[in-house]
Coordinates of C-alpha atoms and ligand atoms in Angstrom, one line a residue:
M13 CA 328.1 186.1 101.1
R14 CA 328.0 185.2 97.4
S15 CA 326.9 181.7 96.4
G16 CA 328.8 179.6 93.8
L17 CA 326.2 180.5 91.3
E18 CA 326.7 184.2 91.8
A19 CA 330.4 183.7 91.5
L20 CA 329.9 183.0 87.8
F21 CA 329.6 186.8 87.6
S22 CA 332.4 189.2 88.2
P23 CA 331.8 191.6 91.2
A24 CA 331.4 194.5 88.8
T25 CA 328.8 192.5 86.6
H26 CA 327.0 191.3 89.8
E27 CA 326.7 194.9 91.0
A28 CA 325.6 196.2 87.6
L29 CA 322.9 193.6 87.2
V30 CA 321.5 194.2 90.7
A31 CA 321.5 197.9 90.0
L32 CA 319.9 197.4 86.6
R33 CA 317.1 195.3 88.0
R34 CA 316.4 197.7 90.8
D35 CA 316.4 200.6 88.3
L36 CA 313.9 198.8 86.1
H37 CA 311.7 198.0 89.1
Q38 CA 311.7 201.6 90.2
H39 CA 310.7 202.9 86.7
P40 CA 308.1 200.5 85.5
E41 CA 306.4 201.1 82.1
L42 CA 303.2 199.7 80.6
S43 CA 303.0 197.5 77.5
F44 CA 304.5 199.1 74.3
A45 CA 305.4 202.2 76.4
E46 CA 308.7 200.8 77.7
T47 CA 310.8 203.6 76.2
R48 CA 313.0 204.3 79.3
T49 CA 313.3 200.6 79.9
A50 CA 314.4 199.8 76.4
A51 CA 317.0 202.6 76.5
A52 CA 318.4 201.3 79.9
L53 CA 318.6 197.7 78.5
E54 CA 320.4 198.9 75.3
A55 CA 322.8 200.8 77.5
A56 CA 323.5 197.7 79.6
L57 CA 324.0 195.5 76.5
A58 CA 326.1 198.0 74.5
A59 CA 329.1 197.4 76.7
L60 CA 329.3 193.8 75.8
Q61 CA 331.6 192.6 72.9
P62 CA 331.0 191.2 70.4
V63 CA 327.4 192.1 70.3
T64 CA 325.1 193.8 67.8
L65 CA 321.9 195.5 68.9
Q66 CA 318.7 195.9 67.0
R67 CA 315.6 197.8 68.0
I68 CA 312.4 195.9 67.1
A69 CA 308.6 196.2 67.7
G70 CA 309.0 199.8 68.9
T71 CA 310.3 199.1 72.4
G72 CA 311.9 195.7 71.9
V73 CA 315.7 195.2 71.9
V74 CA 317.5 192.2 70.4
A75 CA 321.2 191.6 71.1
R76 CA 323.1 189.1 68.9
I77 CA 326.0 187.5 70.7
R78 CA 328.5 185.9 68.3
G79 CA 329.0 182.2 68.6
T80 CA 332.2 180.2 68.2
T81 CA 331.2 178.5 65.0
P82 CA 330.1 180.6 62.0
G83 CA 326.9 179.0 60.5
A84 CA 326.0 177.0 63.6
P85 CA 322.3 177.0 64.5
V86 CA 321.0 180.2 66.1
V87 CA 319.3 180.0 69.5
A88 CA 317.2 182.7 71.3
V89 CA 316.6 183.5 74.9
R90 CA 313.8 185.8 75.8
G91 CA 313.1 188.2 78.7
D92 CA 309.9 190.3 78.8
I93 CA 310.1 193.8 80.0
D94 CA 306.7 195.4 80.7
A95 CA 304.8 196.3 83.9
L96 CA 301.2 196.3 85.1
P97 CA 298.7 199.0 86.0
I98 CA 298.9 198.2 89.7
H99 CA 299.9 200.6 92.5
E100 CA 302.9 199.1 94.3
A101 CA 302.8 198.4 98.0
T102 CA 306.0 196.4 98.6
G103 CA 307.7 199.0 100.7
L104 CA 310.9 198.3 98.9
A105 CA 313.6 201.1 98.8
F106 CA 313.4 200.8 95.0
A107 CA 309.6 200.7 94.8
S108 CA 307.9 202.2 91.7
V109 CA 308.1 206.0 91.3
N110 CA 305.4 205.8 88.6
A111 CA 302.1 205.9 90.5
G112 CA 299.7 203.2 89.5
V113 CA 302.3 201.3 87.5
M114 CA 304.3 198.4 89.0
H115 CA 306.5 195.4 88.1
A116 CA 304.0 193.1 89.8
C117 CA 304.9 190.1 87.5
G118 CA 308.7 190.2 87.8
H119 CA 309.4 191.3 84.3
D120 CA 312.0 193.6 85.7
M121 CA 313.8 190.4 86.8
H122 CA 313.3 188.7 83.4
A123 CA 314.8 191.7 81.6
A124 CA 317.8 191.8 84.0
W125 CA 318.5 188.1 83.9
A126 CA 318.4 188.2 80.1
V127 CA 321.1 190.9 80.2
G128 CA 322.9 188.7 82.7
A129 CA 322.7 185.7 80.2
A130 CA 324.1 188.0 77.6
H131 CA 327.1 188.8 79.8
L132 CA 327.8 185.1 80.4
L133 CA 327.4 184.3 76.7
A134 CA 329.8 187.1 75.7
E135 CA 332.3 185.6 78.1
R136 CA 331.8 182.0 77.1
P137 CA 329.9 181.9 73.8
A138 CA 327.6 179.1 72.5
A139 CA 328.4 177.3 69.2
G140 CA 326.0 179.4 67.2
D141 CA 324.9 183.0 67.6
V142 CA 322.5 183.6 70.5
L143 CA 319.8 186.3 70.3
V144 CA 318.9 187.8 73.6
V145 CA 315.3 189.1 73.0
L146 CA 314.0 191.8 75.3
Q147 CA 310.3 191.7 74.5
P148 CA 307.7 194.4 75.2
A149 CA 304.1 194.0 75.9
E150 CA 303.8 190.5 77.3
E151 CA 301.0 191.5 79.7
T152 CA 298.7 192.4 76.8
G153 CA 299.6 189.3 74.9
E154 CA 300.8 191.3 71.9
G155 CA 304.6 191.5 72.3
A156 CA 305.7 188.1 71.1
A157 CA 303.6 188.4 67.9
A158 CA 305.1 191.8 67.2
V159 CA 308.7 190.4 67.7
L160 CA 307.9 187.6 65.3
A161 CA 306.4 190.0 62.8
S162 CA 309.7 192.0 62.8
G163 CA 311.5 189.1 61.3
A164 CA 314.2 189.3 63.9
L165 CA 313.8 185.6 64.8
D166 CA 313.5 184.2 61.3
D167 CA 316.8 182.2 61.6
V168 CA 316.2 181.0 65.2
A169 CA 316.2 177.2 65.6
A170 CA 315.2 177.0 69.3
I171 CA 314.0 179.5 71.9
F172 CA 314.0 179.5 75.7
G173 CA 312.4 181.7 78.4
A174 CA 311.3 181.6 82.0
H175 CA 309.1 183.2 84.6
V176 CA 309.8 184.0 88.2
D177 CA 307.6 182.0 90.5
R178 CA 307.3 182.5 94.3
R179 CA 305.7 179.1 94.8
F180 CA 309.3 177.9 94.5
I181 CA 312.4 179.0 96.4
V182 CA 315.5 180.5 94.8
G183 CA 317.6 177.8 93.3
Q184 CA 314.6 175.6 92.3
V185 CA 313.7 175.5 88.6
V186 CA 310.8 173.8 86.8
A187 CA 312.2 172.5 83.4
Q188 CA 309.9 169.8 82.2
A189 CA 308.0 168.6 79.1
G190 CA 304.2 169.1 78.9
P191 CA 301.8 171.9 79.8
L192 CA 303.5 174.9 81.4
A193 CA 300.9 177.7 80.8
A194 CA 297.3 177.9 79.7
S195 CA 295.6 179.5 76.7
A196 CA 294.3 183.0 77.6
D197 CA 291.4 183.9 75.3
T198 CA 289.0 186.7 76.2
F199 CA 285.3 187.2 75.5
E200 CA 282.8 190.1 75.5
I201 CA 279.1 189.6 75.6
V202 CA 276.9 192.6 74.6
I203 CA 273.3 192.0 75.7
T204 CA 270.8 194.2 73.9
G205 CA 267.2 194.5 75.3
R206 CA 264.9 197.4 75.8
G207 CA 265.2 200.1 78.5
A208 CA 262.3 201.4 80.6
H209 CA 261.5 203.3 83.8
G210 CA 262.7 201.3 86.8
A211 CA 259.1 201.3 88.1
R212 CA 257.7 199.8 84.9
P213 CA 259.8 196.6 84.3
H214 CA 257.0 195.1 82.1
E215 CA 257.7 197.7 79.5
S216 CA 261.3 196.6 79.3
D217 CA 263.3 193.7 78.0
D218 CA 265.7 193.8 80.9
P219 CA 269.4 193.1 80.0
V220 CA 270.5 193.2 83.7
V221 CA 268.4 190.1 84.7
C222 CA 269.5 188.4 81.5
A223 CA 273.1 189.2 82.3
A224 CA 272.7 187.6 85.7
A225 CA 271.3 184.5 84.2
I226 CA 274.1 184.3 81.7
I227 CA 276.8 184.8 84.5
T228 CA 275.3 181.9 86.5
A229 CA 274.9 179.6 83.4
L230 CA 278.5 180.2 82.4
Q231 CA 279.6 178.5 85.6
T232 CA 278.1 175.2 84.3
I233 CA 280.6 175.0 81.5
V234 CA 283.5 173.9 83.7
A235 CA 281.2 172.1 86.1
R236 CA 279.1 170.2 83.5
R237 CA 280.8 170.3 80.1
V238 CA 284.5 170.0 80.6
N239 CA 286.0 166.6 81.5
P240 CA 286.8 166.9 85.2
A241 CA 290.3 165.5 84.7
T242 CA 291.0 168.5 82.4
P243 CA 291.9 171.9 83.9
A244 CA 289.8 174.8 82.6
V245 CA 288.7 178.3 83.7
V246 CA 285.7 180.5 82.7
T247 CA 285.9 183.8 84.6
V248 CA 283.4 186.7 84.2
A249 CA 285.6 189.6 85.2
T250 CA 283.6 192.7 84.1
V251 CA 279.9 193.6 84.3
H252 CA 278.7 196.9 83.0
A253 CA 275.2 198.2 82.8
G254 CA 273.0 201.1 83.7
T255 CA 273.3 204.8 84.6
A256 CA 270.7 205.5 87.3
L257 CA 269.0 203.6 90.1
N258 CA 265.5 204.1 88.6
V259 CA 266.3 203.3 84.9
I260 CA 266.4 199.8 83.3
P261 CA 269.1 200.1 80.7
G262 CA 269.0 199.0 77.2
H263 CA 272.3 197.2 77.2
A264 CA 274.5 195.2 79.5
T265 CA 278.1 194.1 78.8
L266 CA 280.0 191.1 80.3
G267 CA 283.6 190.4 79.8
G268 CA 286.0 187.7 80.9
T269 CA 288.7 185.2 80.3
L270 CA 288.9 181.5 79.2
R271 CA 291.8 179.2 80.1
A272 CA 292.7 175.7 79.0
V273 CA 295.8 173.6 78.5
D274 CA 294.7 171.6 75.4
P275 CA 293.2 172.6 72.1
D276 CA 290.0 170.7 72.4
T277 CA 289.0 172.1 75.8
R278 CA 290.0 175.6 74.5
A279 CA 287.6 175.3 71.6
L280 CA 284.9 173.8 73.8
L281 CA 285.0 176.8 76.2
A282 CA 284.5 179.3 73.3
T283 CA 281.7 177.3 71.8
E284 CA 279.8 176.9 75.1
V285 CA 280.2 180.6 76.0
R286 CA 278.6 181.6 72.7
R287 CA 275.9 178.9 72.9
L288 CA 274.8 179.8 76.4
A289 CA 274.9 183.5 76.0
E290 CA 273.0 183.5 72.7
G291 CA 270.5 180.9 73.9
I292 CA 269.7 182.5 77.3
A293 CA 269.4 185.9 75.7
S294 CA 267.0 184.5 73.2
A295 CA 265.0 182.7 76.0
H296 CA 264.7 186.2 77.7
G297 CA 263.5 187.8 74.4
L298 CA 266.9 189.7 74.0
T299 CA 269.9 189.3 71.9
A300 CA 273.5 188.6 72.8
A301 CA 276.5 189.5 70.6
V302 CA 279.5 187.4 71.6
T303 CA 283.0 188.5 70.6
L304 CA 285.9 186.1 71.2
V305 CA 289.5 187.4 71.1
L306 CA 292.1 184.6 70.8
G307 CA 295.1 185.2 73.1
P308 CA 298.2 183.1 73.4
P309 CA 297.6 179.3 73.0
P310 CA 298.7 176.9 75.8
I311 CA 302.5 176.4 76.3
V312 CA 303.2 172.7 76.0
N313 CA 307.0 172.1 76.2
P314 CA 308.2 169.4 73.8
E315 CA 310.4 166.6 75.0
R316 CA 313.7 167.5 73.4
P317 CA 314.1 171.2 74.3
A318 CA 312.8 170.4 77.7
A319 CA 315.5 167.8 78.1
W320 CA 318.1 170.5 77.2
A321 CA 316.6 172.8 79.7
R322 CA 316.8 170.2 82.4
Q323 CA 320.4 169.4 81.5
A324 CA 321.3 173.1 81.7
V325 CA 319.6 173.5 85.1
E326 CA 321.4 170.4 86.4
S327 CA 324.8 171.5 85.2
V328 CA 324.4 175.0 86.7
L329 CA 322.6 174.2 89.9
G330 CA 322.8 170.4 90.5
A331 CA 320.2 167.7 90.0
D332 CA 318.3 168.6 93.1
A333 CA 317.4 172.0 91.6
V334 CA 314.9 170.6 89.1
V335 CA 311.5 170.4 90.7
P336 CA 308.1 169.4 89.3
L337 CA 305.5 172.1 88.4
G338 CA 303.0 170.3 90.6
I339 CA 299.8 172.3 90.2
T340 CA 298.9 173.1 86.6
N341 CA 299.5 176.8 85.9
M342 CA 296.4 178.4 84.4
A343 CA 298.0 181.8 83.7
G344 CA 298.7 182.6 80.1
E345 CA 302.1 183.5 78.7
D346 CA 302.6 185.0 75.2
F347 CA 305.9 183.0 74.9
A348 CA 303.4 180.5 73.5
H349 CA 303.4 182.5 70.2
Y350 CA 307.1 181.8 69.7
M351 CA 306.5 178.1 70.3
E352 CA 303.9 177.9 67.6
R353 CA 306.8 178.6 65.1
I354 CA 310.0 177.7 67.0
P355 CA 310.7 174.7 69.2
G356 CA 311.7 175.6 72.7
C357 CA 311.1 175.3 76.4
F358 CA 309.6 177.7 79.0
M359 CA 310.7 177.3 82.6
R360 CA 309.6 178.6 86.1
I361 CA 312.4 180.0 88.3
G362 CA 312.0 179.9 92.1
A363 CA 311.8 183.5 93.4
R364 CA 311.2 183.3 97.1
M365 CA 313.7 182.9 100.0
P366 CA 312.8 179.9 102.3
N367 CA 311.6 182.2 105.1
E368 CA 309.5 184.3 102.9
P369 CA 305.7 184.0 102.2
V370 CA 304.3 182.9 98.8
I371 CA 303.0 186.2 97.3
P372 CA 301.1 185.8 94.1
A373 CA 302.1 187.7 91.0
H374 CA 299.8 190.6 89.9
T375 CA 299.4 191.8 93.5
P376 CA 300.7 195.0 95.0
Q377 CA 303.0 193.1 97.4
F378 CA 304.7 191.0 94.7
D379 CA 308.5 191.1 94.6
A380 CA 310.8 188.5 93.1
S381 CA 313.8 187.7 95.4
E382 CA 317.0 189.1 94.0
G383 CA 318.8 185.8 94.0
S384 CA 316.5 184.6 91.2
L385 CA 318.3 187.1 88.9
F386 CA 321.5 185.0 88.9
V387 CA 319.6 181.7 88.5
G388 CA 317.7 182.9 85.5
A389 CA 320.8 184.4 83.9
A390 CA 322.9 181.3 84.4
V391 CA 320.2 178.8 83.3
L392 CA 319.3 180.8 80.2
A393 CA 322.9 181.2 79.1
E394 CA 323.6 177.5 79.7
V395 CA 320.5 176.2 77.9
A396 CA 321.5 178.3 75.0
R397 CA 324.9 176.6 74.9
V398 CA 323.4 173.2 75.3
A399 CA 320.8 173.7 72.6
S400 CA 323.2 175.3 70.2
A401 CA 325.6 172.3 70.6
E402 CA 322.9 169.7 70.3
L403 CA 321.4 171.4 67.2
K404 CA 324.8 171.7 65.6
R405 CA 325.3 168.0 66.2
G406 CA 321.9 167.4 64.4
Ligands
NI503 NI1 304.5 187.7 83.8

């Protein structure tokens, strides 16, 4: 049976969107390699009128849907399109045919709901033009910056996006002001010592023991340096050293990720990682070279666009649909790069049926429930209309 929400879509559109999403899911592609995906999305959008298509950032696609009022402010809605290097184990009939590659973060759904929003906006346009942005390479944190660098969003006055979330059931949406995603910076620590025979440790400056001390010390940053009322994460995710069981290596390399939801904590994490790594290496008579790569900043939704998003959710799904985020989300999201330049709001869209388990994203079992496709499409189309009308009003 089709819900009231799904009835916004003609039976043919409904069928086409489900088929598109399943096709994208079955043929996942990694960041900046989304060639088949981009072609499928272009084909799906080309049928809409009036719409102009533009290829950007290699495998990105932007559809411009004409508004009712020439010169009215332009709004963008964004869906990301890339997959992850994970081997799928959902058992779905449309599971990945690309071994080791999987839509384990629901970007197949995000792409399909962006196309769905384009359908709705072509049928009932916003005041101004709406750009539907199908963005590559979210998982590597590079895609949004590439889209911005293309200049395609230079005339955009507000931007909206969303992520599937199986903590919430289909029909629930998080649309609120404040922190929605964390910064996602990465670090690498190269510890340089002096190798030796494994039986003669006194002739070495052992980088393995030093690495162990650094790993342990890094745990004190969140425990002892960060205000306990402020969420933060320091994760050492990679440890590489050595080639043989009887050889002390000359180098050890650690890598990991830093997460925070405010600029001060973000800066503190980076400073402390560097201070501890260099200081402990020095205490051991070795050196540590710390490289920090800044990823997306935190997403902190401003009040006004968040109010528009909330209004859109309420008008499409009713007041009960808006739910609080609850637990701070420490995942990163490169939508933050847009929000450094363009005001907007990022939402979380419920993607689990009430009888289904909460399965985390980035796991081989992850699948966003199909109903979230129509929620995402309807909410993004409506928030584009609301924002466009409000911006036009000034
Ligand atoms: Ni994602």
